[in-house]
Amino acid sequence: MKIVDLNVHELSAESFAGYGKFLDSALVKPDAEESDFAFYYNLMEADFHDPVAISIVESKLQEDLYGNSLETHFETPEVLIPLDGTIYLVLTKSEAADMKKPDLNSAKAFVVKPGQAVLLPPGIWHRAPLSLDKPVKTCCLVRKGTPQDNITFYLKDSYDLRFRVVR
């Protein structure tokens, strides 16, 4: 089986172009602030068209950061917000000729830290968040009913490969 190493990218406008949107609370000023809180309003918008399912993904501790599968949704964006630790995401775009297949040549790995969030538009392929230092809970926002609409590729079965995230 082929192992494809993906170097980790920090979130930036340049590195994340074509994969969705991101926010970093450290890069913006609050809209309202008092001595006991700061409020950051409307940092990112997502149009779900339907009720939103607020969910939690718990990334289990791994010795290495391997991505074994990719999934996508064509009916909804997905928002991922790490709650209690750093996560690593493996993302690809869809093939231009067949939107129902991941474009493995576009694969990239990103680090998402607490205080950051990503919005993945429909058609961006992604692995569930990976964690290395400890199990991490990530808030996941998708359209209600999304798990029934997933398209999943198991990389070993479909392509005889795995992605390895390199820090």
GROMACS .gro file of C-alpha atoms in nm:
model
  167
    1MET     CA    1   0.000   0.000   0.000
    2LYS     CA    2   0.125   0.347  -0.089
    3ILE     CA    3   0.171   0.605   0.189
    4VAL     CA    4   0.131   0.967   0.075
    5ASP     CA    5   0.289   1.219   0.314
    6LEU     CA    6   0.108   1.551   0.352
    7ASN     CA    7   0.294   1.836   0.520
    8VAL     CA    8   0.078   2.035   0.761
    9HIS     CA    9  -0.027   2.386   0.660
   10GLU     CA   10  -0.126   2.661   0.902
   11LEU     CA   11  -0.458   2.825   0.816
   12SER     CA   12  -0.406   3.127   0.592
   13ALA     CA   13  -0.590   3.289   0.302
   14GLU     CA   14  -0.324   3.156   0.066
   15SER     CA   15  -0.296   2.799   0.197
   16PHE     CA   16  -0.672   2.745   0.243
   17ALA     CA   17  -0.779   2.895  -0.093
   18GLY     CA   18  -1.015   2.658  -0.272
   19TYR     CA   19  -1.089   2.448   0.038
   20GLY     CA   20  -1.344   2.673   0.209
   21LYS     CA   21  -1.330   2.949   0.467
   22PHE     CA   22  -1.161   2.974   0.802
   23LEU     CA   23  -1.165   3.201   1.099
   24ASP     CA   24  -0.907   3.273   1.364
   25SER     CA   25  -1.026   3.469   1.666
   26ALA     CA   26  -0.670   3.591   1.726
   27LEU     CA   27  -0.681   3.785   1.397
   28VAL     CA   28  -1.000   3.987   1.457
   29LYS     CA   29  -1.114   4.256   1.696
   30PRO     CA   30  -1.424   4.204   1.910
   31ASP     CA   31  -1.748   4.379   1.815
   32ALA     CA   32  -1.833   4.433   2.180
   33GLU     CA   33  -1.616   4.410   2.486
   34GLU     CA   34  -1.655   4.464   2.856
   35SER     CA   35  -1.431   4.377   3.146
   36ASP     CA   36  -1.561   4.019   3.164
   37PHE     CA   37  -1.618   3.923   2.796
   38ALA     CA   38  -1.538   3.991   2.433
   39PHE     CA   39  -1.800   3.926   2.163
   40TYR     CA   40  -1.701   3.853   1.803
   41TYR     CA   41  -2.006   3.875   1.577
   42ASN     CA   42  -2.063   3.717   1.236
   43LEU     CA   43  -1.710   3.595   1.174
   44MET     CA   44  -1.829   3.352   0.909
   45GLU     CA   45  -2.162   3.269   0.747
   46ALA     CA   46  -2.284   2.927   0.639
   47ASP     CA   47  -2.607   2.862   0.451
   48PHE     CA   48  -2.748   2.523   0.554
   49HIS     CA   49  -3.096   2.570   0.394
   50ASP     CA   50  -3.245   2.338   0.659
   51PRO     CA   51  -3.223   2.276   1.035
   52VAL     CA   52  -2.866   2.243   1.160
   53ALA     CA   53  -2.744   1.938   1.350
   54ILE     CA   54  -2.497   2.046   1.619
   55SER     CA   55  -2.276   1.744   1.677
   56ILE     CA   56  -1.949   1.640   1.841
   57VAL     CA   57  -1.670   1.439   1.678
   58GLU     CA   58  -1.426   1.285   1.925
   59SER     CA   59  -1.088   1.224   1.766
   60LYS     CA   60  -0.923   0.930   1.933
   61LEU     CA   61  -0.556   0.936   2.018
   62GLN     CA   62  -0.331   0.804   1.742
   63GLU     CA   63   0.037   0.718   1.734
   64ASP     CA   64   0.058   0.857   1.381
   65LEU     CA   65  -0.172   1.086   1.187
   66TYR     CA   66  -0.314   0.862   0.916
   67GLY     CA   67  -0.617   0.936   0.702
   68ASN     CA   68  -0.784   0.613   0.595
   69SER     CA   69  -1.101   0.747   0.437
   70LEU     CA   70  -1.253   1.060   0.289
   71GLU     CA   71  -1.614   1.172   0.286
   72THR     CA   72  -1.805   1.456   0.127
   73HIS     CA   73  -2.152   1.605   0.132
   74PHE     CA   74  -2.320   1.767  -0.167
   75GLU     CA   75  -2.620   1.907   0.024
   76THR     CA   76  -2.449   2.098   0.304
   77PRO     CA   77  -2.140   2.277   0.418
   78GLU     CA   78  -1.966   2.150   0.730
   79VAL     CA   79  -1.824   2.366   1.008
   80LEU     CA   80  -1.557   2.220   1.238
   81ILE     CA   81  -1.458   2.394   1.563
   82PRO     CA   82  -1.202   2.222   1.788
   83LEU     CA   83  -1.316   2.255   2.149
   84ASP     CA   84  -1.038   2.122   2.367
   85GLY     CA   85  -0.728   2.067   2.158
   86THR     CA   86  -0.559   2.083   1.819
   87ILE     CA   87  -0.694   1.885   1.524
   88TYR     CA   88  -0.549   1.797   1.186
   89LEU     CA   89  -0.764   1.785   0.873
   90VAL     CA   90  -0.697   1.602   0.548
   91LEU     CA   91  -0.886   1.773   0.264
   92THR     CA   92  -0.917   1.728  -0.111
   93LYS     CA   93  -1.122   1.892  -0.379
   94SER     CA   94  -1.356   1.692  -0.603
   95GLU     CA   95  -1.237   1.562  -0.939
   96ALA     CA   96  -1.334   1.805  -1.214
   97ALA     CA   97  -1.458   1.521  -1.437
   98ASP     CA   98  -1.650   1.338  -1.161
   99MET     CA   99  -1.762   1.535  -0.856
  100LYS     CA  100  -1.838   1.207  -0.678
  101LYS     CA  101  -1.467   1.123  -0.654
  102PRO     CA  102  -1.191   1.296  -0.456
  103ASP     CA  103  -0.908   1.462  -0.649
  104LEU     CA  104  -0.619   1.296  -0.465
  105ASN     CA  105  -0.368   1.531  -0.629
  106SER     CA  106  -0.528   1.824  -0.444
  107ALA     CA  107  -0.483   1.663  -0.099
  108LYS     CA  108  -0.359   1.895   0.175
  109ALA     CA  109  -0.333   1.873   0.552
  110PHE     CA  110  -0.419   2.162   0.783
  111VAL     CA  111  -0.379   2.222   1.154
  112VAL     CA  112  -0.679   2.379   1.329
  113LYS     CA  113  -0.624   2.507   1.681
  114PRO     CA  114  -0.868   2.610   1.954
  115GLY     CA  115  -0.995   2.958   1.868
  116GLN     CA  116  -1.004   2.870   1.499
  117ALA     CA  117  -1.277   2.714   1.283
  118VAL     CA  118  -1.316   2.596   0.925
  119LEU     CA  119  -1.614   2.594   0.694
  120LEU     CA  120  -1.596   2.325   0.425
  121PRO     CA  121  -1.829   2.389   0.131
  122PRO     CA  122  -2.025   2.108  -0.035
  123GLY     CA  123  -1.798   1.887  -0.244
  124ILE     CA  124  -1.481   1.926  -0.036
  125TRP     CA  125  -1.363   1.580   0.070
  126HIS     CA  126  -1.242   1.545   0.427
  127ARG     CA  127  -1.132   1.298   0.685
  128ALA     CA  128  -1.278   1.313   1.035
  129PRO     CA  129  -1.049   1.533   1.247
  130LEU     CA  130  -0.727   1.363   1.358
  131SER     CA  131  -0.551   1.426   1.690
  132LEU     CA  132  -0.208   1.332   1.810
  133ASP     CA  133  -0.138   1.468   2.156
  134LYS     CA  134  -0.468   1.376   2.324
  135PRO     CA  135  -0.827   1.285   2.234
  136VAL     CA  136  -0.999   1.602   2.110
  137LYS     CA  137  -1.367   1.693   2.086
  138THR     CA  138  -1.466   1.900   1.783
  139CYS     CA  139  -1.802   2.072   1.735
  140CYS     CA  140  -1.943   1.979   1.394
  141LEU     CA  141  -2.228   2.172   1.230
  142VAL     CA  142  -2.405   2.016   0.931
  143ARG     CA  143  -2.753   2.007   0.784
  144LYS     CA  144  -2.979   1.769   0.973
  145GLY     CA  145  -2.983   1.435   0.787
  146THR     CA  146  -2.632   1.474   0.648
  147PRO     CA  147  -2.499   1.130   0.757
  148GLN     CA  148  -2.755   0.968   0.525
  149ASP     CA  149  -2.619   1.175   0.231
  150ASN     CA  150  -2.247   1.107   0.283
  151ILE     CA  151  -2.032   0.967   0.007
  152THR     CA  152  -1.732   0.787   0.160
  153PHE     CA  153  -1.420   0.649  -0.007
  154TYR     CA  154  -1.204   0.406   0.187
  155LEU     CA  155  -0.862   0.492   0.050
  156LYS     CA  156  -0.707   0.147   0.096
  157ASP     CA  157  -0.994  -0.027  -0.082
  158SER     CA  158  -1.045   0.229  -0.360
  159TYR     CA  159  -0.690   0.353  -0.422
  160ASP     CA  160  -0.455   0.127  -0.222
  161LEU     CA  161  -0.316   0.426  -0.034
  162ARG     CA  162  -0.323   0.614   0.293
  163PHE     CA  163  -0.249   0.976   0.372
  164ARG     CA  164  -0.003   1.044   0.652
  165VAL     CA  165   0.001   1.390   0.807
  166VAL     CA  166   0.355   1.511   0.873
  167ARG     CA  167   0.401   1.783   1.134
   0.00000   0.00000   0.00000
